[in-house]
Tab-separated table of N, CA and C in Angstrom:
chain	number	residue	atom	x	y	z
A	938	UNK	N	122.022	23.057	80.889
A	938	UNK	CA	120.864	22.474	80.234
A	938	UNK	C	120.382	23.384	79.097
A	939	UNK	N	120.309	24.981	79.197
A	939	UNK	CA	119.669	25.848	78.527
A	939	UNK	C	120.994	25.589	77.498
A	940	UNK	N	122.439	25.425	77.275
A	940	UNK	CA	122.897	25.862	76.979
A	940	UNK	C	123.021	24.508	75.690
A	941	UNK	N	122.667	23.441	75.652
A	941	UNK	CA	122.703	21.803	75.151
A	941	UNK	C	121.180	21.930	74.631
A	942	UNK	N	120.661	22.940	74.509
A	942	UNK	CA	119.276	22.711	74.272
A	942	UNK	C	119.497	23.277	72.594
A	943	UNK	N	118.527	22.828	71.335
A	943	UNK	CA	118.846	23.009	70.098
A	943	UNK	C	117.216	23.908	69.272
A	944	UNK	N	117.033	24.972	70.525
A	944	UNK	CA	115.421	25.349	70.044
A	944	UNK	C	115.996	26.749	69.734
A	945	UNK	N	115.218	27.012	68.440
A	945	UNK	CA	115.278	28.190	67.853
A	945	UNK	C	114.148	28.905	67.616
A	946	UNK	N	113.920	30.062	68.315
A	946	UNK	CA	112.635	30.942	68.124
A	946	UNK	C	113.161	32.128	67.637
A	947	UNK	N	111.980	32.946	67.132
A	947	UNK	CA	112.162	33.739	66.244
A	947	UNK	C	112.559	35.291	67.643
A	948	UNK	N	112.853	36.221	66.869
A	948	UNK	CA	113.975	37.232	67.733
A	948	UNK	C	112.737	38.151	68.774
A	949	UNK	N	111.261	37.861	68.521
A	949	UNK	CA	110.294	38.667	69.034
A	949	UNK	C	110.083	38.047	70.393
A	950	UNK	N	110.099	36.631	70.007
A	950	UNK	CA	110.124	35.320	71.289
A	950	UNK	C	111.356	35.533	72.595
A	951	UNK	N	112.360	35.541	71.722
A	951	UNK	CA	113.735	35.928	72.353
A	951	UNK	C	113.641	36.927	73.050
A	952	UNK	N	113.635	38.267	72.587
A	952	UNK	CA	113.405	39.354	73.188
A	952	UNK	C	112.558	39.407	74.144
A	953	UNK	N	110.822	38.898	74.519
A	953	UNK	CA	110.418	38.802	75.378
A	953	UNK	C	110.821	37.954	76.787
A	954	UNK	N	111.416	36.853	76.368
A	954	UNK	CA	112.521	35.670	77.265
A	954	UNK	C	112.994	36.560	78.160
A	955	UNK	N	114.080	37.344	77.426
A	955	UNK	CA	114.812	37.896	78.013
A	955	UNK	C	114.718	39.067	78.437
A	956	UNK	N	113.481	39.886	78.470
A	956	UNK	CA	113.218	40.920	79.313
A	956	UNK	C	112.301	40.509	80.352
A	957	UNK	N	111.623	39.322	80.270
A	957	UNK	CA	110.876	38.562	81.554
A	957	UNK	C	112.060	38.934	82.879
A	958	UNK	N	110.890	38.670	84.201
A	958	UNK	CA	111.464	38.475	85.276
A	958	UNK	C	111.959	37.286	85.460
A	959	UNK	N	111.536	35.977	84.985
A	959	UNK	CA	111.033	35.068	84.856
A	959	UNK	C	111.817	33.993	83.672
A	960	UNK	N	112.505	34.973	83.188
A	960	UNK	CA	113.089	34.610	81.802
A	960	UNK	C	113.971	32.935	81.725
A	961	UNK	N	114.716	33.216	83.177
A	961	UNK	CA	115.750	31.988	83.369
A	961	UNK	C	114.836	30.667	83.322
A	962	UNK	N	113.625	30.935	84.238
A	962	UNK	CA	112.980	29.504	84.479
A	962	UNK	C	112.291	29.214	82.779
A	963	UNK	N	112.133	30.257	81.850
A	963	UNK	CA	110.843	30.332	81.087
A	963	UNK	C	112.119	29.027	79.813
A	964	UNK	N	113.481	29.826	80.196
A	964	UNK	CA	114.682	29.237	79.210
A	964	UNK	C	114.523	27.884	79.305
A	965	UNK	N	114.691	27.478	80.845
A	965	UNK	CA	115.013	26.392	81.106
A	965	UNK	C	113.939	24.993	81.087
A	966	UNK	N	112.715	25.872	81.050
A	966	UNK	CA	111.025	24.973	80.612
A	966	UNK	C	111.433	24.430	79.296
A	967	UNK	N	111.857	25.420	78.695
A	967	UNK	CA	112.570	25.036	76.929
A	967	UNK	C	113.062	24.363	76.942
A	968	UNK	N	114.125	24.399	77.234
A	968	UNK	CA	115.204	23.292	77.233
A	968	UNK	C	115.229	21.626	77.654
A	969	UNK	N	113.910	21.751	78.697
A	969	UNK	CA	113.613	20.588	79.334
A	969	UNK	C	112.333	20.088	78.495
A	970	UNK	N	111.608	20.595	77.769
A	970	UNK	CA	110.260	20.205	77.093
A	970	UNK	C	110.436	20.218	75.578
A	971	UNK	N	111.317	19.590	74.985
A	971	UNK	CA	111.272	19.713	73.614
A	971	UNK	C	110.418	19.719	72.612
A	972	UNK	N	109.293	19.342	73.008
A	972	UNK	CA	107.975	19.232	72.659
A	972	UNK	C	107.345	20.330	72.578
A	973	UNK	N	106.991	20.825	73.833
A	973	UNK	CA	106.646	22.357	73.702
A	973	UNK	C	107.046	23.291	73.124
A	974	UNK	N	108.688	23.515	73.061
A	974	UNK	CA	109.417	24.323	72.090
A	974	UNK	C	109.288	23.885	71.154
A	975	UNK	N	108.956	22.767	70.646
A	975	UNK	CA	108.920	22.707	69.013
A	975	UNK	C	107.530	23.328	68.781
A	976	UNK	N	106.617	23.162	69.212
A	976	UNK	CA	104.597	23.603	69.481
A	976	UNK	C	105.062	24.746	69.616
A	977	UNK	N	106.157	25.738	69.943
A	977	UNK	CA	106.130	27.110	70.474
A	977	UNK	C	106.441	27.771	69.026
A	978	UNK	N	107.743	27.207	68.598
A	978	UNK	CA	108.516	28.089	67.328
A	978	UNK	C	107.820	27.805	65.917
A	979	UNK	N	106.753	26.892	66.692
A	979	UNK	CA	105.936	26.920	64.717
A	979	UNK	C	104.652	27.432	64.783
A	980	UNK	N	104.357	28.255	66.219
A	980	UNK	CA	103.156	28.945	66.432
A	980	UNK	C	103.507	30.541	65.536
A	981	UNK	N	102.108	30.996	65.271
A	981	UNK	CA	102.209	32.185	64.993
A	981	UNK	C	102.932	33.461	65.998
A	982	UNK	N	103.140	34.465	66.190
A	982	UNK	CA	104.620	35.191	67.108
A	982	UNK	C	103.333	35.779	68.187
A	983	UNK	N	101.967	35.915	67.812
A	983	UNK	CA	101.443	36.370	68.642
A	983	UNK	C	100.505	35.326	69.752
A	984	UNK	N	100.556	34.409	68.940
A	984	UNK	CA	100.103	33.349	70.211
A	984	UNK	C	101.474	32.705	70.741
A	985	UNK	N	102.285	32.925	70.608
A	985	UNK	CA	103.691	32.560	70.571
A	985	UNK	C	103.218	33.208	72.150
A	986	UNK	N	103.573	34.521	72.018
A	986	UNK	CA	103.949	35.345	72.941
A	986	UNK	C	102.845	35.330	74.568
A	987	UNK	N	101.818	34.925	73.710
A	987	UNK	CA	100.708	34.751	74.734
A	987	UNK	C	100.424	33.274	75.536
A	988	UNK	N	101.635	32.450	75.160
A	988	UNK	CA	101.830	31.490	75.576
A	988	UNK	C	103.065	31.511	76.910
A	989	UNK	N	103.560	32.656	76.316
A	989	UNK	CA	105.156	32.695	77.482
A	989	UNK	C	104.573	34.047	78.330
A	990	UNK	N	103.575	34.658	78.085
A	990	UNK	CA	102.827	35.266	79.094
A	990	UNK	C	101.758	34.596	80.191
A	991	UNK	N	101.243	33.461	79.239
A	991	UNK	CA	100.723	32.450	80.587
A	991	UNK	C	101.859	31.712	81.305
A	992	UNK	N	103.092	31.724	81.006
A	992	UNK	CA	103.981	30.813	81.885
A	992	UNK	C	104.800	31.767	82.634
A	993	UNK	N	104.841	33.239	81.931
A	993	UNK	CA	105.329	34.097	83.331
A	993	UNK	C	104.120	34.572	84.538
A	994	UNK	N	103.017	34.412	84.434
A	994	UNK	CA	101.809	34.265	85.325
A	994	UNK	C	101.967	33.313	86.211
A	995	UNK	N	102.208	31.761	85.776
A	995	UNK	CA	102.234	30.697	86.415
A	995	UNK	C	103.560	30.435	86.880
A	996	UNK	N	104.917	31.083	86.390
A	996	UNK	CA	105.870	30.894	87.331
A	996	UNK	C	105.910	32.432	88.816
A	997	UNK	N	105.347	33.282	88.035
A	997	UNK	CA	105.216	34.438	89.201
A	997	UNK	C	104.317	34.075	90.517
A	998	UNK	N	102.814	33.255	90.298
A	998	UNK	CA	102.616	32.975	90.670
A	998	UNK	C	103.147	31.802	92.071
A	999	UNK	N	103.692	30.552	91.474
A	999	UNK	CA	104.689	30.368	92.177
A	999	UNK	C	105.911	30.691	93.051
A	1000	UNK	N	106.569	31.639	92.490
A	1000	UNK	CA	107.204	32.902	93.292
A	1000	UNK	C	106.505	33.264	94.735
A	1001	UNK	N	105.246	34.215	94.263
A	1001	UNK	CA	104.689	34.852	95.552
A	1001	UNK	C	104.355	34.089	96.647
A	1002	UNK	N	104.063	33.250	97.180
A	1002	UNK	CA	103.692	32.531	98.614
A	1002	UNK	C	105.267	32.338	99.135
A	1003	UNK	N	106.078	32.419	98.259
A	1003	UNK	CA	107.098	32.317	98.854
A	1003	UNK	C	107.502	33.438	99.807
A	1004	UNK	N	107.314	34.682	98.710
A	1004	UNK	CA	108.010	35.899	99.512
A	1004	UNK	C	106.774	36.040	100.525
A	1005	UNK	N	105.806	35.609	99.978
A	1005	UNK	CA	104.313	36.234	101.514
A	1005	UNK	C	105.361	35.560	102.943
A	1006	UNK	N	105.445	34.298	102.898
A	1006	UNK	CA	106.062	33.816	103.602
A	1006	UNK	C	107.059	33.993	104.103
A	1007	UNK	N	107.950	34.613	103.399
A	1007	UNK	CA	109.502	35.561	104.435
A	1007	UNK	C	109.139	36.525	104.989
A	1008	UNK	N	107.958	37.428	104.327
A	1008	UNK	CA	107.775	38.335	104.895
A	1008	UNK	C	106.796	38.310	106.434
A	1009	UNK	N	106.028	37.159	106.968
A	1009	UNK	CA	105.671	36.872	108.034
A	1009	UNK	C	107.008	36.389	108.370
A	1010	UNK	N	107.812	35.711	108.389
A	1010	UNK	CA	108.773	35.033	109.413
A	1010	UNK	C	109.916	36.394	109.298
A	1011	UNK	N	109.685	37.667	108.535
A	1011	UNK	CA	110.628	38.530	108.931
A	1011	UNK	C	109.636	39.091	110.187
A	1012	UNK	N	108.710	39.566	110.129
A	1012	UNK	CA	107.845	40.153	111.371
A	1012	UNK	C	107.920	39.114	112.272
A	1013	UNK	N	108.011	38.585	112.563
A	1013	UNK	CA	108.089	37.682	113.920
A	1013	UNK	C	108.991	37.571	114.424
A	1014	UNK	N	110.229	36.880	113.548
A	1014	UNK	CA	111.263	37.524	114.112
A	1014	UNK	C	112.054	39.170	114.345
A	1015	UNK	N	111.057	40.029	114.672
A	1015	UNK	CA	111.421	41.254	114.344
A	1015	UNK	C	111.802	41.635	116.072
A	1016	UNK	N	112.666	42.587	116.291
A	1016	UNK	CA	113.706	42.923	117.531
A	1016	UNK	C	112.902	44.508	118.420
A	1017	UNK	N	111.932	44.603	117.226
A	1017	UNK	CA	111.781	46.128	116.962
A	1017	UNK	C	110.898	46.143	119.173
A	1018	UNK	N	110.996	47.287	119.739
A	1018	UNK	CA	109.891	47.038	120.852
A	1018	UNK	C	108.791	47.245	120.490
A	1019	UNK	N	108.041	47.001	121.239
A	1019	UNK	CA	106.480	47.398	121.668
A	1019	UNK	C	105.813	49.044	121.145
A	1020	UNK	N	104.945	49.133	120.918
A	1020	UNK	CA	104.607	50.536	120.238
A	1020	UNK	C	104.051	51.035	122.071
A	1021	UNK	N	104.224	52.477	121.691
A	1021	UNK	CA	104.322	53.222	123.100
A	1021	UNK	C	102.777	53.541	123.221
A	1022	UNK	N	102.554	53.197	124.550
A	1022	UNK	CA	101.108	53.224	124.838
A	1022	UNK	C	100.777	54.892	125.285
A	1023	UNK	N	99.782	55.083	125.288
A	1023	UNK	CA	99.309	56.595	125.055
A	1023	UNK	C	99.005	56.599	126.823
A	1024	UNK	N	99.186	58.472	127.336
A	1024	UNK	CA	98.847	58.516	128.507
A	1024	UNK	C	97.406	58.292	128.816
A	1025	UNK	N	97.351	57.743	129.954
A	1025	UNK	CA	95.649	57.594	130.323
A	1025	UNK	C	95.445	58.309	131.684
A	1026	UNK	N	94.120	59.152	131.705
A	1026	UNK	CA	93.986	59.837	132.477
A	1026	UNK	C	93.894	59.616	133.812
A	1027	UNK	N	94.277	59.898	135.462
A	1027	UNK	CA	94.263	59.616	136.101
A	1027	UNK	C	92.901	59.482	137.253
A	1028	UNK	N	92.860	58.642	138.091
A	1028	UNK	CA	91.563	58.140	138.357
A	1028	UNK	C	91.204	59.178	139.585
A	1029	UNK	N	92.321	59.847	140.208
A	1029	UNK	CA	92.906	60.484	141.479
A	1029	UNK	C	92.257	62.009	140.812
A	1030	UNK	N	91.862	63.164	141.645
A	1030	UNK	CA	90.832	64.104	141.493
A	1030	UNK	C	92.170	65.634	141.738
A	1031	UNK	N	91.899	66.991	141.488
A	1031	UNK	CA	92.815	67.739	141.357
A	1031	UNK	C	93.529	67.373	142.295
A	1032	UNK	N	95.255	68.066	142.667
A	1032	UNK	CA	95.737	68.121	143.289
A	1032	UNK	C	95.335	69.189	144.244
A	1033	UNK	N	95.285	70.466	143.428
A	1033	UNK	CA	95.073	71.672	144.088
A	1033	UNK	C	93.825	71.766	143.970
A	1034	UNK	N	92.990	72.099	145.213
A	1034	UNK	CA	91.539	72.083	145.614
A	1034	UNK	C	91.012	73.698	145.540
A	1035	UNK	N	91.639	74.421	143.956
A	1035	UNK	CA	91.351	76.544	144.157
A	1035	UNK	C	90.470	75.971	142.864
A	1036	UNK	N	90.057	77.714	143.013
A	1036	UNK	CA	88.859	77.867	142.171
A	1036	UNK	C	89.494	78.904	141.477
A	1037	UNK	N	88.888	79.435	140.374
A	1037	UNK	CA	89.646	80.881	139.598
A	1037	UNK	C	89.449	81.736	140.409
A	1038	UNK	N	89.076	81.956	141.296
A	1038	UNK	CA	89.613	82.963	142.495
A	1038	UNK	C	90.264	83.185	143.144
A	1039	UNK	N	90.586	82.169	143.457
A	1039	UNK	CA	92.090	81.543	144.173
A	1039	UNK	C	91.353	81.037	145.230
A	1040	UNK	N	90.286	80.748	145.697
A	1040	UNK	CA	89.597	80.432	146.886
A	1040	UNK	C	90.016	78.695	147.290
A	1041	UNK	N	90.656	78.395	148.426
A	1041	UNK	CA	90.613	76.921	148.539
A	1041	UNK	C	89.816	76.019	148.752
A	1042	UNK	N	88.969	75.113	148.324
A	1042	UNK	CA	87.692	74.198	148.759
A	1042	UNK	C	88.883	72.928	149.138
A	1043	UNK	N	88.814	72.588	150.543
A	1043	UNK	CA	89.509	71.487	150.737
A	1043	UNK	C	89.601	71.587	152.334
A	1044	UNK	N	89.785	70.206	152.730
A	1044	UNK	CA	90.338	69.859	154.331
A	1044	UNK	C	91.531	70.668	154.541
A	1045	UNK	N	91.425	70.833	156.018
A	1045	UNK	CA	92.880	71.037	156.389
A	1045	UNK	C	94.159	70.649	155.952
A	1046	UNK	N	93.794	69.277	155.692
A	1046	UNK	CA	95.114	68.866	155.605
A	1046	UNK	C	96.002	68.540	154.127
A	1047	UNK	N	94.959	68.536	153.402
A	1047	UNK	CA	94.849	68.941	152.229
A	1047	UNK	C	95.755	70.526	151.817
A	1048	UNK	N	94.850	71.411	152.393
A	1048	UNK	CA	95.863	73.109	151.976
A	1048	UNK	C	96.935	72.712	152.938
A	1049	UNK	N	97.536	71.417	154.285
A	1049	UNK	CA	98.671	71.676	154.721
A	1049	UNK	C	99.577	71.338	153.431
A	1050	UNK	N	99.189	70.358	153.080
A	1050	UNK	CA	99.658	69.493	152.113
A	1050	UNK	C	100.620	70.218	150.752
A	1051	UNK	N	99.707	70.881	150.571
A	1051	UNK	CA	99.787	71.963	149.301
A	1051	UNK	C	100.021	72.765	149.472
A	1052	UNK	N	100.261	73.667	150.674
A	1052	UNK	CA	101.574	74.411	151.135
A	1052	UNK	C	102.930	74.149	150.842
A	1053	UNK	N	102.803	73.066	151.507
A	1053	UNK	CA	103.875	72.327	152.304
A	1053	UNK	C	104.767	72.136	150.315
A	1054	UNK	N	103.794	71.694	149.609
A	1054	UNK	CA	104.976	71.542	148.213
A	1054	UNK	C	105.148	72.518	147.346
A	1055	UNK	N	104.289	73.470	148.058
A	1055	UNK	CA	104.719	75.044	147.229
A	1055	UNK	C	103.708	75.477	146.179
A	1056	UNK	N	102.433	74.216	146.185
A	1056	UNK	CA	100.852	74.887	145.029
A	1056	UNK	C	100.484	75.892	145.782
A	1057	UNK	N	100.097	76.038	146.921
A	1057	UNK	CA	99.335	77.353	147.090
A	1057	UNK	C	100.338	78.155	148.140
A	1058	UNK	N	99.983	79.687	148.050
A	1058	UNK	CA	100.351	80.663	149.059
A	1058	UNK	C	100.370	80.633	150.363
């Protein structure tokens, strides 16, 4: 289509075309609107230019909801696990029932206890 199309703009027009992101769709608006390209190449080069800067706005525009949109359906479908939950403190009171003295505060069965796994002497 771009290539059957018979519009001639001046080399400042061109040059911006073709350093656009945008450039292919901006060609192919041309090619399809003969009207407009003719309204384009008999404008002055600086409203020229400020015309194919509102249509790389409005095709970029168009663009973005797209990628917003892959980029939620890449997170969802994402494989990644679960983020690691942090330790939480336990509800259960010392094991070993000493003081910095070494003194034991506890039941019997308690210091058997803690013998028995090797905390106290």
């Amino acid at each position: 289509m771009v290539k059957s199309s018979n519009v001639i703009v001046s080399d400042e027009i061109r040059d911006s075309i073709l350093e656009s992101d945008v450039g292919p769709q901006i060609l192919y608006l041309l090619a399809t609107d003969e009207e407009f390209a003719d309204k384009l190449t008999k404008m002055p080069t600086i409203k020229a230019l400020r015309e194919l800067g509102k249509l790389e706005a409005k095709f970029e525009a168009e663009d973005k909801p797209k990628a917003k949109s892959d980029k939620k359906e890449a997170v969802s479908r994402s494989t990644a696990p679960s983020p690691i939950r942090p330790l939480t403190g336990g509800k259960a009171g010392a094991d070993v029932l000493m003081d910095s003295n070494g003194e034991f505060h506890g039941t019997y069965a308690q210091w058997k206890a803690a013998r028995q796994s090797g905390k106290v002497r």
